[in-house]
Coordinates of C-alpha atoms in Angstrom, one line a residue:
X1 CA 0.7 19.1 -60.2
X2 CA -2.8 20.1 -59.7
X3 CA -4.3 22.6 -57.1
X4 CA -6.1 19.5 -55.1
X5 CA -3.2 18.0 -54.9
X6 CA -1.0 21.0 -53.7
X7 CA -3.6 21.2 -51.4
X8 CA -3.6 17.7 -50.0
X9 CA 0.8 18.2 -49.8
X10 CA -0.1 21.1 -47.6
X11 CA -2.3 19.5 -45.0
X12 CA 0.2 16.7 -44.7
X13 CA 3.1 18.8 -44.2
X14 CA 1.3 21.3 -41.7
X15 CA 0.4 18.0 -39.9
X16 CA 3.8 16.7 -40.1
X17 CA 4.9 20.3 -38.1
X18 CA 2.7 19.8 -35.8
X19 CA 3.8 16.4 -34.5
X20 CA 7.3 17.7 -34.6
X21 CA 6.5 19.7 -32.5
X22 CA 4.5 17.8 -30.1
X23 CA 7.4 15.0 -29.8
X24 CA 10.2 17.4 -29.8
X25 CA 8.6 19.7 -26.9
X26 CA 7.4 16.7 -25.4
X27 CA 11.1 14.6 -25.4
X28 CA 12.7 17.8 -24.2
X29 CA 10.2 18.4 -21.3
X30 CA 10.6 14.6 -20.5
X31 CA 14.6 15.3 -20.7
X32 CA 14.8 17.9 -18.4
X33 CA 12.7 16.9 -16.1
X34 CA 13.7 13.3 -16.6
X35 CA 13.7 11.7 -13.0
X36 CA 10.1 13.3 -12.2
X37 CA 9.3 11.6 -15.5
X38 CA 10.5 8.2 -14.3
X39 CA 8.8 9.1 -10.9
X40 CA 5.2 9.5 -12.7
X41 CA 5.6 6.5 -14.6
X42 CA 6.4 4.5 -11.4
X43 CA 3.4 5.6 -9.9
X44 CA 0.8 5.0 -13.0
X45 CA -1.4 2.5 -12.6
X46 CA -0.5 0.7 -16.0
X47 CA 3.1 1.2 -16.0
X48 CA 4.3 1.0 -12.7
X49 CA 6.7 -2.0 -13.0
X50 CA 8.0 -1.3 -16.5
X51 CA 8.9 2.8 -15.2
X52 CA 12.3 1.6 -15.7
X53 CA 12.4 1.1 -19.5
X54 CA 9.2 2.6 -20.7
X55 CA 10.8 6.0 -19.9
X56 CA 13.7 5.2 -22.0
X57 CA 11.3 3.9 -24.5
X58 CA 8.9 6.7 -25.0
X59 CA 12.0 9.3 -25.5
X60 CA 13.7 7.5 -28.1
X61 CA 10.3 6.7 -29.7
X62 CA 9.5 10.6 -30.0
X63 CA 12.5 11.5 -30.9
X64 CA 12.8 9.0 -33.8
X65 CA 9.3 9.7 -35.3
X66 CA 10.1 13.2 -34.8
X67 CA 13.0 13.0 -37.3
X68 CA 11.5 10.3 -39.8
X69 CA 8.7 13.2 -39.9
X70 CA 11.3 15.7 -41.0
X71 CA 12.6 13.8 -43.9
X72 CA 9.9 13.3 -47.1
X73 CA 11.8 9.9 -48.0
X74 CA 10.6 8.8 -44.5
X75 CA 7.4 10.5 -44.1
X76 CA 5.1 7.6 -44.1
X77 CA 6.9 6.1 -41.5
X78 CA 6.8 9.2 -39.2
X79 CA 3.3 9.4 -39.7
X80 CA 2.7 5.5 -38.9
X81 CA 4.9 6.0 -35.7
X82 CA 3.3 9.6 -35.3
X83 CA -0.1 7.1 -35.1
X84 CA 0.8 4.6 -33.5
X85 CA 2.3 6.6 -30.7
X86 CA -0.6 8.8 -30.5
X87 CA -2.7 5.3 -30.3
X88 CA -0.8 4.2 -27.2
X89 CA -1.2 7.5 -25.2
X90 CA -4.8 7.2 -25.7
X91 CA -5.5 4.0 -24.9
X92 CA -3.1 4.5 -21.9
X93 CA -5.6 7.5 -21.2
X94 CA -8.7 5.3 -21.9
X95 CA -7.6 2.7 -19.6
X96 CA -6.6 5.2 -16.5
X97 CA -10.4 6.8 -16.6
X98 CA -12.2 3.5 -17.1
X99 CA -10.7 0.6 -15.9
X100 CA -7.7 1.3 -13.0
X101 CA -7.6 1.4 -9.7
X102 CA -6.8 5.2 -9.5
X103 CA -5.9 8.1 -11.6
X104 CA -2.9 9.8 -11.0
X105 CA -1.0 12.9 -11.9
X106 CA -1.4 14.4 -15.2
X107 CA 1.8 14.6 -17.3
X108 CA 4.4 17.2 -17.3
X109 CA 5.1 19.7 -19.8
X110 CA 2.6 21.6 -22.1
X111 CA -0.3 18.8 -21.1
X112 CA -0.2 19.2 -17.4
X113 CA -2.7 21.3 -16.7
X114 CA -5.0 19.6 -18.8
X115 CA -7.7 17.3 -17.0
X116 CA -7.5 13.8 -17.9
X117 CA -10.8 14.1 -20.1
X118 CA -9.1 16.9 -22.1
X119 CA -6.2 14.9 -22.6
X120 CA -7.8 11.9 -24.0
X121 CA -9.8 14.6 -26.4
X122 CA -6.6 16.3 -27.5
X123 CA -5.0 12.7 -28.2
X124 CA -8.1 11.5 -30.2
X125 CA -7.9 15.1 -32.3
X126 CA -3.9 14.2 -33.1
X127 CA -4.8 10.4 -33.5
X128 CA -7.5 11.9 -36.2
X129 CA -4.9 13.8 -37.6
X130 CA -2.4 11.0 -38.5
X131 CA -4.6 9.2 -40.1
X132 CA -5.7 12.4 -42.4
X133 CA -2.2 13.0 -43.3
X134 CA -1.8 9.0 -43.7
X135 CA -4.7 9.4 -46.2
X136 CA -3.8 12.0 -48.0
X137 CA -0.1 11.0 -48.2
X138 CA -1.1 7.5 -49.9
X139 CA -3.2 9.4 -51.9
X140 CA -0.1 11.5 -53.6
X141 CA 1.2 8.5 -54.3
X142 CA -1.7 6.3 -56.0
X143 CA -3.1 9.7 -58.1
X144 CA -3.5 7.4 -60.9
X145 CA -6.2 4.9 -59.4
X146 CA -10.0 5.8 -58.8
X147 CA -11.2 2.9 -57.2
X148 CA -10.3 1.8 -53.6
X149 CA -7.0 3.8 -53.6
X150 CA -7.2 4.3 -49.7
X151 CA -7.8 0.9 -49.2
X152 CA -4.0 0.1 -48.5
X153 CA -3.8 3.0 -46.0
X154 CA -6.6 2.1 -43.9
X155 CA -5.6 -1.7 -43.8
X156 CA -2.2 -0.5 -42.5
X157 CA -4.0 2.7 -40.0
X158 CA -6.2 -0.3 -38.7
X159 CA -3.6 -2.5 -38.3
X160 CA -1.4 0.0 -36.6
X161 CA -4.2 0.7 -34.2
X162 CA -5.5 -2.7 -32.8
X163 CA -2.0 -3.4 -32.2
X164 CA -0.8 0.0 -30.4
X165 CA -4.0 -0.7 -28.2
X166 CA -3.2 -4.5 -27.9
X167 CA 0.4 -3.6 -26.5
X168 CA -1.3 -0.8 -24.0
X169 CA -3.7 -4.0 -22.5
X170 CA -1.0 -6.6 -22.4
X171 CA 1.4 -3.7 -20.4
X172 CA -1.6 -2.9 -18.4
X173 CA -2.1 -6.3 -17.3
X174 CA 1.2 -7.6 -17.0
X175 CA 1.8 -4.8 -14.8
X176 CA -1.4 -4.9 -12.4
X177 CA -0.1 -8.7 -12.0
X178 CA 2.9 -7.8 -11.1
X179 CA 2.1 -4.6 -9.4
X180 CA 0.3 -6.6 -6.5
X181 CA 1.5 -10.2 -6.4
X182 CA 5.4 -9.5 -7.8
X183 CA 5.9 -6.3 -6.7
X184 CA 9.1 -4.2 -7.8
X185 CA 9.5 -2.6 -5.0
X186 CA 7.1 0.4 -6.4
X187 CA 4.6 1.9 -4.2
X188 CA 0.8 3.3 -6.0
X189 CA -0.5 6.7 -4.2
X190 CA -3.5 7.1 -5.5
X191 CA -5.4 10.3 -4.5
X192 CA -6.8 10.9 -0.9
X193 CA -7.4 7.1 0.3
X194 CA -7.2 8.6 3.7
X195 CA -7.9 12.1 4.6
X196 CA -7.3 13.9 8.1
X197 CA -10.5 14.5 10.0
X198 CA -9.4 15.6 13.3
X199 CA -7.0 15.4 16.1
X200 CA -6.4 16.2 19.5
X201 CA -3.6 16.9 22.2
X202 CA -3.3 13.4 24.7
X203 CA -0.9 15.7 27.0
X204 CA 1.1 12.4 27.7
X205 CA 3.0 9.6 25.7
X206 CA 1.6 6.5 27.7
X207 CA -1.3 6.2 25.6
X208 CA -2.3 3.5 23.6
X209 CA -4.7 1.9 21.7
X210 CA -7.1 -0.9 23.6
X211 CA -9.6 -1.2 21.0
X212 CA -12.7 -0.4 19.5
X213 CA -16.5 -1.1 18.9
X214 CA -16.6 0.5 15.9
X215 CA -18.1 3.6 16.9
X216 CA -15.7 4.4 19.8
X217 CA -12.1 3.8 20.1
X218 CA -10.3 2.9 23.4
X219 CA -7.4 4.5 25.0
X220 CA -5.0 2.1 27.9
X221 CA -2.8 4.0 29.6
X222 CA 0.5 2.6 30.6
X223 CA 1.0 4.9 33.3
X224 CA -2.9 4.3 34.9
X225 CA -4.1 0.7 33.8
X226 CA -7.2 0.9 35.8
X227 CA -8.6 3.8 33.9
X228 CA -9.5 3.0 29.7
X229 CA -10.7 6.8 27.8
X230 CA -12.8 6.2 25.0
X231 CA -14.1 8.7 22.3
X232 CA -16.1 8.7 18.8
X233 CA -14.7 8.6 16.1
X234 CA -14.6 12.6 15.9
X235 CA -12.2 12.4 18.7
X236 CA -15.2 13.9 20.7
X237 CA -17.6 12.8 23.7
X238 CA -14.8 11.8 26.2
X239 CA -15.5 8.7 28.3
X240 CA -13.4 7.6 31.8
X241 CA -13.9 4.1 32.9
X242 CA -12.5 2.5 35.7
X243 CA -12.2 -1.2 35.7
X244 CA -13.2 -3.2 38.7
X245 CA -10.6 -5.7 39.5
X246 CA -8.4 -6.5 43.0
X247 CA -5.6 -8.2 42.1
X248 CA -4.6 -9.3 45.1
X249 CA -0.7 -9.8 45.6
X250 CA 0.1 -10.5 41.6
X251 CA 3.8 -8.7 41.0
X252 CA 2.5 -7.1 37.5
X253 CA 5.2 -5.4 35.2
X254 CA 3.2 -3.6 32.7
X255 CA -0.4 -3.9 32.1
X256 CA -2.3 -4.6 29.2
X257 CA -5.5 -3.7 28.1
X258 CA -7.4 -5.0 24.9
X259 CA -11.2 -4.5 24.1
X260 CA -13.0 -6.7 21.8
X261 CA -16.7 -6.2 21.8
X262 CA -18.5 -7.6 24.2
X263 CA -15.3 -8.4 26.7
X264 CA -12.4 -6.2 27.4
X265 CA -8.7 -8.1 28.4
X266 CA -6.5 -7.3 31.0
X267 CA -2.9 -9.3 31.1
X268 CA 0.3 -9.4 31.3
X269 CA 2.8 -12.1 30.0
X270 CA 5.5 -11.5 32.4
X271 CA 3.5 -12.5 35.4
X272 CA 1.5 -14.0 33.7
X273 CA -1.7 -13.2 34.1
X274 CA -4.3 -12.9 31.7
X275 CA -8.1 -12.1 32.7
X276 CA -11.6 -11.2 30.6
X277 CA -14.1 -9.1 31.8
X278 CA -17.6 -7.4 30.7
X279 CA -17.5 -4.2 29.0
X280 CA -21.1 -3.1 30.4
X281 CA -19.9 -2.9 34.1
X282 CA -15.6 -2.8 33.4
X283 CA -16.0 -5.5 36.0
X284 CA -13.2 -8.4 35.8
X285 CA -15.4 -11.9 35.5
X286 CA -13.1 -14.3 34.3
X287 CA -9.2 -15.6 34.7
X288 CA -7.2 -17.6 32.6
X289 CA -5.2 -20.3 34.4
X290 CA -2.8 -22.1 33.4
X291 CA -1.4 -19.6 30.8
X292 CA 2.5 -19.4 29.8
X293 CA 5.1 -16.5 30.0
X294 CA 4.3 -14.4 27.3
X295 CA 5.6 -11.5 25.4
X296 CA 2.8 -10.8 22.7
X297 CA -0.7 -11.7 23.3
X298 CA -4.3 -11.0 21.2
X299 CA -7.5 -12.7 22.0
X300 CA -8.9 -14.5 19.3
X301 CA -12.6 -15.0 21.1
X302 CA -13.8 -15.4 24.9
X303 CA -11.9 -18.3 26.0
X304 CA -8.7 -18.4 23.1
X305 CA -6.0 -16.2 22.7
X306 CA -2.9 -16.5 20.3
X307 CA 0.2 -15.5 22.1
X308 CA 4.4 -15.3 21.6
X309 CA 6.8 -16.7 24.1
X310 CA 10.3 -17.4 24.9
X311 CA 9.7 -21.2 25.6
X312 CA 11.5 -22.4 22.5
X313 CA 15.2 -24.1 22.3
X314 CA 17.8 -20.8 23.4
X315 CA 14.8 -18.4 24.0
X316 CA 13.7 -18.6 20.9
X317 CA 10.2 -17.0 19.8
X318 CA 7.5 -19.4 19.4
X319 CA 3.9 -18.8 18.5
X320 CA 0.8 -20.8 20.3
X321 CA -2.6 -21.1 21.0
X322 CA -4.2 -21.0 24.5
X323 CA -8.0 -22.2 25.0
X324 CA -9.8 -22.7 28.0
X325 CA -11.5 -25.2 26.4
X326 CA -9.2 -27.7 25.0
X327 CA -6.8 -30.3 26.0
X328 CA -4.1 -29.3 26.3
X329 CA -4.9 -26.1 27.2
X330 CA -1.6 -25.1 25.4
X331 CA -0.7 -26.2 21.9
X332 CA 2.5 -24.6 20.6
X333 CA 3.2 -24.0 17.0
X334 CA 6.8 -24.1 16.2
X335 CA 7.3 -24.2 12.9
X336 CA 5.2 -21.0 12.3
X337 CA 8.4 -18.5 13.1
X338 CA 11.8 -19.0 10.8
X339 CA 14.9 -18.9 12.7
X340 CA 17.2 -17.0 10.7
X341 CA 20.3 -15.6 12.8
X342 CA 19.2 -16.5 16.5
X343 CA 15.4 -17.0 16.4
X344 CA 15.1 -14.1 19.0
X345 CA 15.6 -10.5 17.8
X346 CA 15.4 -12.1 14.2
X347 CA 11.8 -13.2 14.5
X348 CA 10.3 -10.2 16.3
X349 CA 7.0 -9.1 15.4
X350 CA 4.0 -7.8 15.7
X351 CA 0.7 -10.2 16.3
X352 CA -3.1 -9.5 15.0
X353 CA -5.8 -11.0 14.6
X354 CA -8.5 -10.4 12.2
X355 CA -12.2 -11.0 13.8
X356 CA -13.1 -10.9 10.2
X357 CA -11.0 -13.3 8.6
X358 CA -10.8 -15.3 11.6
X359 CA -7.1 -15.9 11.2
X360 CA -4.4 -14.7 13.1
X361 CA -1.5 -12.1 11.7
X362 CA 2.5 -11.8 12.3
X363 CA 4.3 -9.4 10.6
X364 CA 8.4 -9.7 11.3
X365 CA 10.1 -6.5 11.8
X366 CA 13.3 -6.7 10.4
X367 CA 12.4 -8.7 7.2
X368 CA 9.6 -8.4 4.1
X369 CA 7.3 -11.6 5.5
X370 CA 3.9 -11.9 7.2
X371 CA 2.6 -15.0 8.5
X372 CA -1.3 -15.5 8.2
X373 CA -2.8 -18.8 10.3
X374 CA -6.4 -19.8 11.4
X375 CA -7.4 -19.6 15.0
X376 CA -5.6 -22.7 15.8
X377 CA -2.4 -22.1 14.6
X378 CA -2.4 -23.9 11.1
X379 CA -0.5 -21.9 8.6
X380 CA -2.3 -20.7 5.7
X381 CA 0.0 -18.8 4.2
X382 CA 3.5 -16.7 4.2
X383 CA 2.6 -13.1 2.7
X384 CA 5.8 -10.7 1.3
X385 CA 5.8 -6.9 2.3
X386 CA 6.5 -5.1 -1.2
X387 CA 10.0 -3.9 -0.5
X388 CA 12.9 -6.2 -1.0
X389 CA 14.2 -7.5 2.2
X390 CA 14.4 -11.2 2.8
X391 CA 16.7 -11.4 5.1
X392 CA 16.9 -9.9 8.5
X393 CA 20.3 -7.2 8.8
X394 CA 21.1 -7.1 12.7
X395 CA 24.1 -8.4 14.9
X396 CA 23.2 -10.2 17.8
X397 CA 25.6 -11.0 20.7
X398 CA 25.3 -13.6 23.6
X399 CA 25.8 -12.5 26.9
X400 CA 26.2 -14.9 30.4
X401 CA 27.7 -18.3 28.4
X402 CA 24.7 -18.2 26.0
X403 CA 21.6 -17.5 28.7
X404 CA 20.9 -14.2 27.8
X405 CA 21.3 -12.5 24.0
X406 CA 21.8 -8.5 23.1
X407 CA 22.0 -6.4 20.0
X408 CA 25.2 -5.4 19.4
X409 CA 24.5 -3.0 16.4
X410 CA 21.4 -0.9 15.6
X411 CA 19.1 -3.0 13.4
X412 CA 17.2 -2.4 9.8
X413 CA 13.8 -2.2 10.6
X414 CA 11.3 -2.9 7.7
X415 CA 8.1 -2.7 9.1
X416 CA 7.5 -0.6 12.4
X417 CA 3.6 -1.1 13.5
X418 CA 0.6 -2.8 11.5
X419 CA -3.4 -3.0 12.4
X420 CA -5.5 -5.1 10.5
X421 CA -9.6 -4.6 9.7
X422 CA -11.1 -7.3 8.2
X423 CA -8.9 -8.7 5.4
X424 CA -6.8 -5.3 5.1
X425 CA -3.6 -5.4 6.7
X426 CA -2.1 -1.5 7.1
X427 CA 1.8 -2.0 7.4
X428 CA 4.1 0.9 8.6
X429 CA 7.1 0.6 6.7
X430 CA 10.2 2.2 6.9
X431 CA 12.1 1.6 3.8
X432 CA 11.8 3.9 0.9
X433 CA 10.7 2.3 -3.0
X434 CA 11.8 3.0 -5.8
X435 CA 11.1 6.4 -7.9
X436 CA 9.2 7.9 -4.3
X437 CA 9.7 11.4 -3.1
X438 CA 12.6 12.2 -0.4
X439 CA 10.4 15.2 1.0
X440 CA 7.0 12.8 1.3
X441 CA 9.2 10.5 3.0
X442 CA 11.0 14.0 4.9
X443 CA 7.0 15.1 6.3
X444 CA 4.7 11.7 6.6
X445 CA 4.9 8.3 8.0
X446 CA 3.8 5.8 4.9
X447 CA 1.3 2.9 5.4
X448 CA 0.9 0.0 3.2
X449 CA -2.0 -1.5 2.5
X450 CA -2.5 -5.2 1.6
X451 CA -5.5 -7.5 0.9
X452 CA -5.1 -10.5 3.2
X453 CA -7.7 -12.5 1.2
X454 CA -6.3 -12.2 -2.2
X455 CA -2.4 -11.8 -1.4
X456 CA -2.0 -9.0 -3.1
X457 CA -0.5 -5.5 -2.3
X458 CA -3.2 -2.4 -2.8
X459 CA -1.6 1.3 -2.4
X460 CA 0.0 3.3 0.3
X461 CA -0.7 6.6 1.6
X462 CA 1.4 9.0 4.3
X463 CA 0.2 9.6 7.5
X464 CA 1.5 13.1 7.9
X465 CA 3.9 14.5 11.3
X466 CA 2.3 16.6 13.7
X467 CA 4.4 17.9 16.3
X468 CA 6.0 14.5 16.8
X469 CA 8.1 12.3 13.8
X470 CA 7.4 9.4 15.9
X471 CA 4.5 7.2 15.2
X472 CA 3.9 5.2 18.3
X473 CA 0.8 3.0 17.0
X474 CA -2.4 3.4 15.1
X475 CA -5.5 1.2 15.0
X476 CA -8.2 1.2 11.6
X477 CA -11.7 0.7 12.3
X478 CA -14.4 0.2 9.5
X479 CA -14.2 3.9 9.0
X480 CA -11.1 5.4 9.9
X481 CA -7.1 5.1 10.9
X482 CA -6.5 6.6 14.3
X483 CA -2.5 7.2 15.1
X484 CA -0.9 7.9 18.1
X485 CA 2.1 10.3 16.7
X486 CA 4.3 11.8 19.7
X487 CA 1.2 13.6 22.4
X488 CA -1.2 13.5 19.4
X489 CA -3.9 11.6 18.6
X490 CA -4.7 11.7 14.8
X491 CA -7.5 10.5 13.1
X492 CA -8.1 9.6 9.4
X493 CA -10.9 8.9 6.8
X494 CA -10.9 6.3 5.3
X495 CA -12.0 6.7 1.5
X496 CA -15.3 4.8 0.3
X497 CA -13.0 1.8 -1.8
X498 CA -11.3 1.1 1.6
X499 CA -14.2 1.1 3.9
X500 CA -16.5 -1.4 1.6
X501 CA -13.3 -3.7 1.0
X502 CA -13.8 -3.7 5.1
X503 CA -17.4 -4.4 5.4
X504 CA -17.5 -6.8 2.4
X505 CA -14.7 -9.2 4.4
X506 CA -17.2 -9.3 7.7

């Protein structure tokens, strides 16, 4: 044997230690740390439904080319894997910077504090390497020819690599598919969707949120319904308003408040009383007559509202439409809410309506469904929260031969609270995913976000605790999410991706 080709069995054996190396370290990293592992695979951006088996996957494939490397009869086959492995993780690296919706955490192990860009060049350096040692191993074996004697090598390294990239894009898209119209229960946090801004103290808990113009947000208070406070979006430049309005003799409950540029709304369902007025004077101008008991109300413009009542068969929930303008004044649509234990407790919800979308939100508490309808009631579809619920888990006894209904055990809720800008519906859920972090979950309430006009889940992102673990509401205007969390009042920036999906849907 000549000195070239000592030379050439060298370089392909020092490469062949150095992807033993790589895998092994890299398998044993994965092993020890093996539930983190599964944890950043459910959150990647291309893998996130297959986390399950991909994990499992990836081990056995280092592993295996690690020891195929080790033995000469099997070299060429370690060094195909070693390539085709090494194709994969850059493509997969390729595909993160350029083409998903986010980048996520960098691996574990030796490569975590490596940038992403550094990654992909350290993959590209080992992908160049495989395919050196692939040369120079063919070229041991074929010492005897002169002409074309790589040719077999690079028709296989070719080969190798459009189809370790071709598997990378089919797992990438099969998994953005599924990742936001079949979801797996797996949640996406991408980095800093919404950052805190500011906050400040509201000294009582009988706050909540009226409304907003965009560049103010308004504050009811249950405790003083005559009197709205309004701020900018800094939480600074304070505003009382008193509304004008003598309500004679009317027995109200609890007061309402809701602002919608240029009216505010004043109501309550259990009177009920519902009433517009102008938000340049706060003066009352206009009633609504003729309006049913209600227990969830939003306007939809200055003479229709949506509302809920208890005027279906056993007290059942039951969604209409109110206009002034319109006869009947009141057109009931009963076959928006599905009765699934006693059409009461198991259709409770919260309503919205989208000024943007022009269509009309219910979100069910205690199961994974949303209801989307037009402004009169016609459904246009039935939307799935991500996590896995279908059917409400609550006991429900009746009291008083059947006239009046209780809980008898403490319910599962699913979703707590939702706001909706334009066609971005932010869900509060309560259920953990799969592969999600117990402390997160421990520190932060977690918000889902969902693109009404494509019906399709986006990403999530905590809402952190202040002083308070109770999240009473939030609200989301074009440029930020404002929470209500115990005596606080939180507010947080929305990033740019979020605020044009917004402004684009209005």
């Amino acid at each position: 044997m000549n000195s070239g080709t000592n030379i050439k069995s060298y370089i392909v054996q020092v490469i062949c230690l150095l992807y033993m190396l790589l895998f092994v370290y890299a398998g044993v990293s994965k092993i020890l740390d093996f539930e983190n592992f599964q944890v950043q695979l459910g959150q990647s951006p291309l893998l996130s439904a297959f986390a399950s088996w991909i994990s499992w996957v990836v081990l056995a494939a280092e592993f295996i080319t690690a020891i195929l490397l080790l033995i000469p009869k099997y070299r060429k086959a370690g060094l195909a894997g070693s390539l085709a492995l090494m194709t994969v993780f850059t493509a997969y690296i390729f595909i993160i910077l350029h083409y998903s919706s986010f980048i996520p955490c960098s691996c574990g192990g030796i490569l975590e504090k490596m940038s992403w860009n550094v990654h992909l060049a350290f993959n590209i350096f080992f992908v160049l390497l495989s395919i050196l040692a692939l040369t120079l191993n063919g070229s041991l074996r074929e010492t005897g020819k002169t002409n074309f004697k790589y040719a077999p090598s690079f028709k296989l390294m070719a080969v190798i690599m459009v189809l370790s990239t071709g598997f990378v894009v089919l797992l990438f898209l099969s998994s953005e598919d599924a990742m936001h119209h079949r979801n797996p229960f797996l949640r996406r946090y991408p980095h800093h969707p919404a950052e805190y801004s500011a906050s400040i103290d509201l000294k009582y808990n009988s706050y909540y949120f009226a409304g907003h113009d965009g560049n103010r947000i308004y504050l009811g208070n249950y405790d003083f319904p005559s009197y709205i406070l309004s701020m900018d979006s800094n939480l600074r430049h304070h505003k009382s308003e008193k509304i004008s309005f003598s309500p004679g003799k009317i027995p109200f409950k609890i007061i309402t408040i809701n602002v919608q540029p240029p009216y505010f709304y004043l109501y309550d369902g259990s009177v009920p009383a519902f009433f517009r007025g102008d938000l340049k004077n706060w003066k009352i101008t206009k009633e609504f007559k003729g309006i049913p008991y209600f227990t969830r109300a939003v306007p939809i413009d200055g003479t229709t509202l949506a509302f809920r009542s208890n005027n279906s068969k056993k007290l059942a929930n039951v969604l209409g439409i109110f206009s002034e303008d319109s006869i009947p004044k009141i057109n009931y649509k009963r076959d928006l809410l599905q009765k699934q234990i006693d059409g009461i407790f198991d259709t409770d919800g919260a309503l919205l309506y989208s000024d943007g979308m022009k269509k009309m939100i219910y979100l069910y508490y205690y199961r994974n469904e949303f209801i989307v309808a037009d402004k009169t009631g016609s459904l246009s579809y039935r939307g799935h929260t991500i996590d896995t619920i279908t059917h409400v888990r609550l006991k429900v006894s009746a009291l008083k031969n059947g006239s009046k209904y209780k809980m008898s055990a403490p319910p599962l809720i699913v979703n707590s609270n939702a706001a909706v800008s334009g066609n971005l519906l932010f869900v509060h859920s309560l259920v953990q995913g799969r592969y999600e972090n117990e402390k997160l979950w421990n520190k932060s309430f977690i918000i889902d976000l969902y693109d009404l006009k494509s019906k399709s889940y986006l990403l999530s992102f905590p809402v952190y605790h202040t002083g308070s673990s109770s999240l009473y509401s939030f609200i989301v205007t074009d440029s930020h999410l404002f929470a209500i969390i115990g005596n606080d009042l939180v507010a947080y920036k929305l990033n740019h991706a979020i605020r044009k999906e917004i402004k684009d849907s209005q």
